[in-house]
JSON list of C-alpha atoms in Angstrom, two decimals:
[
{"chain": "A", "resi": 1, "resn": "MET", "atom": "CA", "xyz": [49.76, 15.17, 46.38]},
{"chain": "A", "resi": 2, "resn": "VAL", "atom": "CA", "xyz": [47.92, 16.47, 43.35]},
{"chain": "A", "resi": 3, "resn": "ASP", "atom": "CA", "xyz": [46.65, 20.01, 43.26]},
{"chain": "A", "resi": 4, "resn": "GLN", "atom": "CA", "xyz": [42.89, 19.71, 44.06]},
{"chain": "A", "resi": 5, "resn": "THR", "atom": "CA", "xyz": [42.07, 22.98, 42.31]},
{"chain": "A", "resi": 6, "resn": "GLN", "atom": "CA", "xyz": [42.07, 21.24, 38.94]},
{"chain": "A", "resi": 7, "resn": "PRO", "atom": "CA", "xyz": [38.64, 19.79, 37.87]},
{"chain": "A", "resi": 8, "resn": "TRP", "atom": "CA", "xyz": [40.15, 16.44, 36.91]},
{"chain": "A", "resi": 9, "resn": "ALA", "atom": "CA", "xyz": [42.20, 16.09, 40.04]},
{"chain": "A", "resi": 10, "resn": "GLU", "atom": "CA", "xyz": [39.44, 14.76, 42.28]},
{"chain": "A", "resi": 11, "resn": "ARG", "atom": "CA", "xyz": [38.83, 11.83, 39.90]},
{"chain": "A", "resi": 12, "resn": "THR", "atom": "CA", "xyz": [42.43, 10.64, 39.72]},
{"chain": "A", "resi": 13, "resn": "VAL", "atom": "CA", "xyz": [44.26, 8.68, 42.34]},
{"chain": "A", "resi": 14, "resn": "GLU", "atom": "CA", "xyz": [47.99, 8.39, 42.69]},
{"chain": "A", "resi": 15, "resn": "VAL", "atom": "CA", "xyz": [49.21, 4.80, 42.80]},
{"chain": "A", "resi": 16, "resn": "PRO", "atom": "CA", "xyz": [52.55, 4.09, 44.41]},
{"chain": "A", "resi": 17, "resn": "PRO", "atom": "CA", "xyz": [54.97, 2.28, 42.11]},
{"chain": "A", "resi": 18, "resn": "GLN", "atom": "CA", "xyz": [55.09, -1.50, 42.61]},
{"chain": "A", "resi": 19, "resn": "ARG", "atom": "CA", "xyz": [57.63, -4.03, 41.47]},
{"chain": "A", "resi": 20, "resn": "ASN", "atom": "CA", "xyz": [56.23, -7.13, 39.78]},
{"chain": "A", "resi": 21, "resn": "ALA", "atom": "CA", "xyz": [58.52, -10.04, 39.26]},
{"chain": "A", "resi": 22, "resn": "GLY", "atom": "CA", "xyz": [59.04, -10.85, 35.58]},
{"chain": "A", "resi": 23, "resn": "PHE", "atom": "CA", "xyz": [57.46, -7.63, 34.38]},
{"chain": "A", "resi": 24, "resn": "ARG", "atom": "CA", "xyz": [59.41, -5.60, 31.91]},
{"chain": "A", "resi": 25, "resn": "PRO", "atom": "CA", "xyz": [57.73, -2.54, 30.41]},
{"chain": "A", "resi": 26, "resn": "GLY", "atom": "CA", "xyz": [57.34, -2.63, 26.62]},
{"chain": "A", "resi": 27, "resn": "VAL", "atom": "CA", "xyz": [57.98, -6.38, 26.25]},
{"chain": "A", "resi": 28, "resn": "ALA", "atom": "CA", "xyz": [55.19, -8.92, 25.84]},
{"chain": "A", "resi": 29, "resn": "SER", "atom": "CA", "xyz": [55.63, -12.47, 27.01]},
{"chain": "A", "resi": 30, "resn": "VAL", "atom": "CA", "xyz": [55.03, -14.92, 24.14]},
{"chain": "A", "resi": 31, "resn": "GLY", "atom": "CA", "xyz": [54.98, -18.69, 24.41]},
{"chain": "A", "resi": 32, "resn": "GLN", "atom": "CA", "xyz": [57.44, -20.87, 22.55]},
{"chain": "A", "resi": 33, "resn": "PRO", "atom": "CA", "xyz": [56.49, -21.51, 18.89]},
{"chain": "A", "resi": 34, "resn": "THR", "atom": "CA", "xyz": [55.35, -25.05, 18.12]},
{"chain": "A", "resi": 35, "resn": "GLU", "atom": "CA", "xyz": [55.33, -26.89, 14.83]},
{"chain": "A", "resi": 36, "resn": "HIS", "atom": "CA", "xyz": [52.00, -27.58, 13.10]},
{"chain": "A", "resi": 37, "resn": "ARG", "atom": "CA", "xyz": [49.42, -27.01, 15.75]},
{"chain": "A", "resi": 38, "resn": "ARG", "atom": "CA", "xyz": [46.52, -29.43, 15.31]},
{"chain": "A", "resi": 39, "resn": "GLU", "atom": "CA", "xyz": [44.20, -27.73, 17.76]},
{"chain": "A", "resi": 40, "resn": "PRO", "atom": "CA", "xyz": [42.61, -24.41, 16.89]},
{"chain": "A", "resi": 41, "resn": "SER", "atom": "CA", "xyz": [43.92, -21.55, 18.93]},
{"chain": "A", "resi": 42, "resn": "THR", "atom": "CA", "xyz": [40.38, -20.34, 19.60]},
{"chain": "A", "resi": 43, "resn": "GLU", "atom": "CA", "xyz": [37.25, -22.20, 20.46]},
{"chain": "A", "resi": 44, "resn": "PRO", "atom": "CA", "xyz": [34.30, -21.60, 18.08]},
{"chain": "A", "resi": 45, "resn": "PHE", "atom": "CA", "xyz": [31.09, -20.25, 19.49]},
{"chain": "A", "resi": 46, "resn": "PRO", "atom": "CA", "xyz": [28.07, -22.52, 19.32]},
{"chain": "A", "resi": 47, "resn": "VAL", "atom": "CA", "xyz": [25.53, -21.62, 16.60]},
{"chain": "A", "resi": 48, "resn": "VAL", "atom": "CA", "xyz": [22.22, -20.53, 18.03]},
{"chain": "A", "resi": 49, "resn": "GLY", "atom": "CA", "xyz": [19.16, -20.74, 15.77]},
{"chain": "A", "resi": 50, "resn": "HIS", "atom": "CA", "xyz": [16.29, -18.27, 15.70]},
{"chain": "A", "resi": 51, "resn": "GLU", "atom": "CA", "xyz": [13.21, -19.54, 17.43]},
{"chain": "A", "resi": 52, "resn": "PRO", "atom": "CA", "xyz": [10.11, -17.72, 16.15]},
{"chain": "A", "resi": 53, "resn": "SER", "atom": "CA", "xyz": [8.27, -16.01, 18.96]},
{"chain": "A", "resi": 54, "resn": "GLY", "atom": "CA", "xyz": [5.66, -14.29, 16.85]},
{"chain": "A", "resi": 55, "resn": "THR", "atom": "CA", "xyz": [7.34, -10.91, 17.00]},
{"chain": "A", "resi": 56, "resn": "GLY", "atom": "CA", "xyz": [10.23, -11.46, 14.57]},
{"chain": "A", "resi": 57, "resn": "TRP", "atom": "CA", "xyz": [13.52, -9.65, 14.59]},
{"chain": "A", "resi": 58, "resn": "PRO", "atom": "CA", "xyz": [13.67, -6.07, 15.82]},
{"chain": "A", "resi": 59, "resn": "GLY", "atom": "CA", "xyz": [13.02, -3.61, 13.01]},
{"chain": "A", "resi": 60, "resn": "GLU", "atom": "CA", "xyz": [11.71, -6.32, 10.69]},
{"chain": "A", "resi": 61, "resn": "GLU", "atom": "CA", "xyz": [8.35, -5.59, 9.08]},
{"chain": "A", "resi": 62, "resn": "GLN", "atom": "CA", "xyz": [5.76, -8.25, 9.79]},
{"chain": "A", "resi": 63, "resn": "PRO", "atom": "CA", "xyz": [4.13, -9.95, 6.80]},
{"chain": "A", "resi": 64, "resn": "ARG", "atom": "CA", "xyz": [0.45, -9.21, 6.35]},
{"chain": "A", "resi": 65, "resn": "GLN", "atom": "CA", "xyz": [-1.95, -12.07, 6.72]},
{"chain": "A", "resi": 66, "resn": "ARG", "atom": "CA", "xyz": [-3.47, -13.11, 3.39]},
{"chain": "A", "resi": 67, "resn": "MET", "atom": "CA", "xyz": [-7.23, -12.86, 3.31]},
{"chain": "A", "resi": 68, "resn": "PRO", "atom": "CA", "xyz": [-9.28, -15.42, 1.37]},
{"chain": "A", "resi": 69, "resn": "LEU", "atom": "CA", "xyz": [-10.70, -14.59, -2.05]},
{"chain": "A", "resi": 70, "resn": "SER", "atom": "CA", "xyz": [-14.25, -14.56, -0.68]},
{"chain": "A", "resi": 71, "resn": "TYR", "atom": "CA", "xyz": [-13.32, -11.66, 1.62]},
{"chain": "A", "resi": 72, "resn": "HIS", "atom": "CA", "xyz": [-11.97, -9.63, -1.31]},
{"chain": "A", "resi": 73, "resn": "MET", "atom": "CA", "xyz": [-15.05, -10.39, -3.43]},
{"chain": "A", "resi": 74, "resn": "GLN", "atom": "CA", "xyz": [-17.34, -9.34, -0.58]},
{"chain": "A", "resi": 75, "resn": "GLN", "atom": "CA", "xyz": [-15.30, -6.15, -0.21]},
{"chain": "A", "resi": 76, "resn": "LEU", "atom": "CA", "xyz": [-15.71, -5.39, -3.94]},
{"chain": "A", "resi": 77, "resn": "ARG", "atom": "CA", "xyz": [-19.48, -5.91, -3.79]},
{"chain": "A", "resi": 78, "resn": "ARG", "atom": "CA", "xyz": [-20.02, -3.30, -1.07]},
{"chain": "A", "resi": 79, "resn": "GLY", "atom": "CA", "xyz": [-21.03, -0.07, -2.74]},
{"chain": "A", "resi": 80, "resn": "GLY", "atom": "CA", "xyz": [-22.02, -1.82, -5.97]},
{"chain": "A", "resi": 81, "resn": "GLU", "atom": "CA", "xyz": [-25.41, -0.11, -5.99]},
{"chain": "A", "resi": 82, "resn": "TRP", "atom": "CA", "xyz": [-23.70, 3.06, -7.23]},
{"chain": "A", "resi": 83, "resn": "SER", "atom": "CA", "xyz": [-22.23, 1.29, -10.23]},
{"chain": "A", "resi": 84, "resn": "ALA", "atom": "CA", "xyz": [-25.45, -0.63, -10.83]},
{"chain": "A", "resi": 85, "resn": "PHE", "atom": "CA", "xyz": [-27.50, 2.58, -10.83]},
{"chain": "A", "resi": 86, "resn": "GLY", "atom": "CA", "xyz": [-25.09, 4.30, -13.21]},
{"chain": "A", "resi": 87, "resn": "ALA", "atom": "CA", "xyz": [-24.99, 1.26, -15.50]},
{"chain": "A", "resi": 88, "resn": "LEU", "atom": "CA", "xyz": [-28.79, 0.96, -15.57]},
{"chain": "A", "resi": 89, "resn": "PHE", "atom": "CA", "xyz": [-29.26, 4.66, -16.27]},
{"chain": "A", "resi": 90, "resn": "SER", "atom": "CA", "xyz": [-26.58, 4.59, -18.97]},
{"chain": "A", "resi": 91, "resn": "PHE", "atom": "CA", "xyz": [-28.11, 1.48, -20.56]},
{"chain": "A", "resi": 92, "resn": "ILE", "atom": "CA", "xyz": [-31.61, 3.02, -20.68]},
{"chain": "A", "resi": 93, "resn": "CYS", "atom": "CA", "xyz": [-30.27, 6.27, -22.15]},
{"chain": "A", "resi": 94, "resn": "TRP", "atom": "CA", "xyz": [-28.14, 4.31, -24.64]},
{"chain": "A", "resi": 95, "resn": "GLY", "atom": "CA", "xyz": [-31.22, 2.29, -25.65]},
{"chain": "A", "resi": 96, "resn": "ILE", "atom": "CA", "xyz": [-33.21, 5.47, -26.31]},
{"chain": "A", "resi": 97, "resn": "TRP", "atom": "CA", "xyz": [-30.32, 6.89, -28.34]},
{"chain": "A", "resi": 98, "resn": "ALA", "atom": "CA", "xyz": [-29.74, 3.66, -30.29]},
{"chain": "A", "resi": 99, "resn": "ILE", "atom": "CA", "xyz": [-33.44, 3.18, -31.15]},
{"chain": "A", "resi": 100, "resn": "SER", "atom": "CA", "xyz": [-33.85, 6.78, -32.24]},
{"chain": "A", "resi": 101, "resn": "ALA", "atom": "CA", "xyz": [-30.86, 6.43, -34.61]},
{"chain": "A", "resi": 102, "resn": "ARG", "atom": "CA", "xyz": [-32.93, 4.02, -36.82]},
{"chain": "A", "resi": 103, "resn": "GLY", "atom": "CA", "xyz": [-30.19, 2.13, -38.48]},
{"chain": "A", "resi": 104, "resn": "ASP", "atom": "CA", "xyz": [-27.65, -0.61, -38.03]},
{"chain": "A", "resi": 105, "resn": "LEU", "atom": "CA", "xyz": [-27.07, -1.32, -34.32]},
{"chain": "A", "resi": 106, "resn": "THR", "atom": "CA", "xyz": [-23.46, -2.49, -34.73]},
{"chain": "A", "resi": 107, "resn": "SER", "atom": "CA", "xyz": [-21.95, 0.90, -34.07]},
{"chain": "A", "resi": 108, "resn": "PRO", "atom": "CA", "xyz": [-24.18, 1.75, -31.06]},
{"chain": "A", "resi": 109, "resn": "VAL", "atom": "CA", "xyz": [-23.53, -1.66, -29.46]},
{"chain": "A", "resi": 110, "resn": "LEU", "atom": "CA", "xyz": [-19.81, -1.24, -29.96]},
{"chain": "A", "resi": 111, "resn": "THR", "atom": "CA", "xyz": [-20.07, 2.24, -28.43]},
{"chain": "A", "resi": 112, "resn": "PHE", "atom": "CA", "xyz": [-21.86, 0.93, -25.35]},
{"chain": "A", "resi": 113, "resn": "VAL", "atom": "CA", "xyz": [-19.39, -1.95, -24.90]},
{"chain": "A", "resi": 114, "resn": "LEU", "atom": "CA", "xyz": [-16.53, 0.55, -25.12]},
{"chain": "A", "resi": 115, "resn": "THR", "atom": "CA", "xyz": [-18.27, 2.76, -22.55]},
{"chain": "A", "resi": 116, "resn": "VAL", "atom": "CA", "xyz": [-18.63, -0.15, -20.13]},
{"chain": "A", "resi": 117, "resn": "LEU", "atom": "CA", "xyz": [-14.96, -1.11, -20.62]},
{"chain": "A", "resi": 118, "resn": "VAL", "atom": "CA", "xyz": [-13.90, 2.47, -19.85]},
{"chain": "A", "resi": 119, "resn": "ALA", "atom": "CA", "xyz": [-16.08, 2.40, -16.71]},
{"chain": "A", "resi": 120, "resn": "ILE", "atom": "CA", "xyz": [-14.43, -0.86, -15.60]},
{"chain": "A", "resi": 121, "resn": "GLY", "atom": "CA", "xyz": [-11.00, 0.68, -16.19]},
{"chain": "A", "resi": 122, "resn": "LEU", "atom": "CA", "xyz": [-12.02, 3.78, -14.23]},
{"chain": "A", "resi": 123, "resn": "PHE", "atom": "CA", "xyz": [-13.22, 1.54, -11.38]},
{"chain": "A", "resi": 124, "resn": "ALA", "atom": "CA", "xyz": [-9.86, -0.30, -11.37]},
{"chain": "A", "resi": 125, "resn": "LEU", "atom": "CA", "xyz": [-7.96, 3.00, -11.44]},
{"chain": "A", "resi": 126, "resn": "ALA", "atom": "CA", "xyz": [-10.00, 4.33, -8.51]},
{"chain": "A", "resi": 127, "resn": "ARG", "atom": "CA", "xyz": [-9.24, 1.13, -6.56]},
{"chain": "A", "resi": 128, "resn": "LEU", "atom": "CA", "xyz": [-5.53, 1.49, -7.31]},
{"chain": "A", "resi": 129, "resn": "VAL", "atom": "CA", "xyz": [-5.46, 5.13, -6.24]},
{"chain": "A", "resi": 130, "resn": "GLY", "atom": "CA", "xyz": [-7.37, 4.18, -3.09]},
{"chain": "A", "resi": 131, "resn": "ARG", "atom": "CA", "xyz": [-4.84, 1.48, -2.31]},
{"chain": "A", "resi": 132, "resn": "VAL", "atom": "CA", "xyz": [-1.86, 3.79, -2.77]},
{"chain": "A", "resi": 133, "resn": "VAL", "atom": "CA", "xyz": [-3.32, 6.80, -0.98]},
{"chain": "A", "resi": 134, "resn": "TRP", "atom": "CA", "xyz": [-5.68, 5.35, 1.62]},
{"chain": "A", "resi": 135, "resn": "GLU", "atom": "CA", "xyz": [-3.82, 2.18, 2.61]},
{"chain": "A", "resi": 136, "resn": "ARG", "atom": "CA", "xyz": [-0.15, 2.95, 2.02]},
{"chain": "A", "resi": 137, "resn": "GLN", "atom": "CA", "xyz": [0.04, 6.69, 2.71]},
{"chain": "A", "resi": 138, "resn": "PHE", "atom": "CA", "xyz": [-2.57, 7.00, 5.47]},
{"chain": "A", "resi": 139, "resn": "GLY", "atom": "CA", "xyz": [-2.17, 3.44, 6.83]},
{"chain": "A", "resi": 140, "resn": "ARG", "atom": "CA", "xyz": [-5.95, 2.88, 6.83]},
{"chain": "A", "resi": 141, "resn": "VAL", "atom": "CA", "xyz": [-7.83, -0.31, 6.00]},
{"chain": "A", "resi": 142, "resn": "ARG", "atom": "CA", "xyz": [-10.42, -0.26, 3.22]},
{"chain": "A", "resi": 143, "resn": "ARG", "atom": "CA", "xyz": [-13.46, -2.37, 4.03]},
{"chain": "A", "resi": 144, "resn": "THR", "atom": "CA", "xyz": [-15.60, -1.43, 1.02]},
{"chain": "A", "resi": 145, "resn": "ALA", "atom": "CA", "xyz": [-15.31, -0.33, -2.58]},
{"chain": "A", "resi": 146, "resn": "LYS", "atom": "CA", "xyz": [-17.88, 2.47, -2.26]},
{"chain": "A", "resi": 147, "resn": "GLY", "atom": "CA", "xyz": [-15.57, 5.19, -3.50]},
{"chain": "A", "resi": 148, "resn": "ALA", "atom": "CA", "xyz": [-14.57, 3.32, -6.65]},
{"chain": "A", "resi": 149, "resn": "HIS", "atom": "CA", "xyz": [-18.19, 2.32, -7.32]},
{"chain": "A", "resi": 150, "resn": "LEU", "atom": "CA", "xyz": [-19.26, 5.95, -6.86]},
{"chain": "A", "resi": 151, "resn": "VAL", "atom": "CA", "xyz": [-16.66, 7.13, -9.38]},
{"chain": "A", "resi": 152, "resn": "ALA", "atom": "CA", "xyz": [-17.75, 4.52, -11.93]},
{"chain": "A", "resi": 153, "resn": "GLY", "atom": "CA", "xyz": [-21.44, 5.23, -11.27]},
{"chain": "A", "resi": 154, "resn": "VAL", "atom": "CA", "xyz": [-21.04, 8.98, -11.76]},
{"chain": "A", "resi": 155, "resn": "PHE", "atom": "CA", "xyz": [-19.10, 8.34, -14.98]},
{"chain": "A", "resi": 156, "resn": "LEU", "atom": "CA", "xyz": [-21.86, 6.07, -16.32]},
{"chain": "A", "resi": 157, "resn": "PHE", "atom": "CA", "xyz": [-24.54, 8.57, -15.30]},
{"chain": "A", "resi": 158, "resn": "VAL", "atom": "CA", "xyz": [-22.76, 11.39, -17.16]},
{"chain": "A", "resi": 159, "resn": "VAL", "atom": "CA", "xyz": [-22.38, 9.13, -20.22]},
{"chain": "A", "resi": 160, "resn": "GLY", "atom": "CA", "xyz": [-26.13, 8.41, -20.06]},
{"chain": "A", "resi": 161, "resn": "VAL", "atom": "CA", "xyz": [-26.86, 12.14, -20.04]},
{"chain": "A", "resi": 162, "resn": "ALA", "atom": "CA", "xyz": [-24.53, 12.54, -23.04]},
{"chain": "A", "resi": 163, "resn": "TYR", "atom": "CA", "xyz": [-26.50, 9.82, -24.91]},
{"chain": "A", "resi": 164, "resn": "LEU", "atom": "CA", "xyz": [-29.74, 11.68, -24.19]},
{"chain": "A", "resi": 165, "resn": "ARG", "atom": "CA", "xyz": [-28.28, 14.99, -25.37]},
{"chain": "A", "resi": 166, "resn": "GLN", "atom": "CA", "xyz": [-27.59, 13.37, -28.76]},
{"chain": "A", "resi": 167, "resn": "THR", "atom": "CA", "xyz": [-31.23, 12.32, -29.15]},
{"chain": "A", "resi": 168, "resn": "GLU", "atom": "CA", "xyz": [-33.18, 15.00, -31.01]},
{"chain": "A", "resi": 169, "resn": "TRP", "atom": "CA", "xyz": [-36.69, 14.27, -29.73]},
{"chain": "A", "resi": 170, "resn": "VAL", "atom": "CA", "xyz": [-35.50, 14.14, -26.08]},
{"chain": "A", "resi": 171, "resn": "ILE", "atom": "CA", "xyz": [-33.88, 17.57, -26.47]},
{"chain": "A", "resi": 172, "resn": "SER", "atom": "CA", "xyz": [-37.07, 18.91, -28.11]},
{"chain": "A", "resi": 173, "resn": "ALA", "atom": "CA", "xyz": [-39.19, 17.53, -25.26]},
{"chain": "A", "resi": 174, "resn": "TRP", "atom": "CA", "xyz": [-36.80, 18.98, -22.68]},
{"chain": "A", "resi": 175, "resn": "ASN", "atom": "CA", "xyz": [-36.92, 22.41, -24.31]},
{"chain": "A", "resi": 176, "resn": "TRP", "atom": "CA", "xyz": [-40.71, 22.27, -24.47]},
{"chain": "A", "resi": 177, "resn": "VAL", "atom": "CA", "xyz": [-40.96, 21.36, -20.74]},
{"chain": "A", "resi": 178, "resn": "THR", "atom": "CA", "xyz": [-38.52, 24.05, -19.65]},
{"chain": "A", "resi": 179, "resn": "GLY", "atom": "CA", "xyz": [-40.10, 26.65, -21.96]},
{"chain": "A", "resi": 180, "resn": "ARG", "atom": "CA", "xyz": [-37.07, 27.45, -24.13]}
]
């Protein structure tokens, strides 16, 4: 009997030696070789196709459902009052500046068009940053474009103030009102 004081001893069992007919230790029984077997030695497994269940394979990221263009356009319109206010204020201030310049309007028109193009680029940049930060990093869904419209509106408002600061009679009137 095995010494039961060892921790492994209680999990082992002694088996009495048995004699099996035809068993020789260290020698494997192999069938007789045959010439040119036509049958495969193994049977192939049947191929099982993937039936979609709506959940996909484990660990596979699900594709996002594409929204129609009308949804995206509606999303871009929300918050547009900020951009509209900034554009209107900038246009009025640009008009005052352009009229007070008393000359050819080619340069002021080109300046305003360039300002609007920069505002559109700033709006697009704000949307891109919002997509990367808000949607991808935080995993949130954007339902409006208020932040991007606010950025563009503030930019256009500041540009309008800059147009007014370049107009001499507006600065004179401002100094007179404030008492400087």
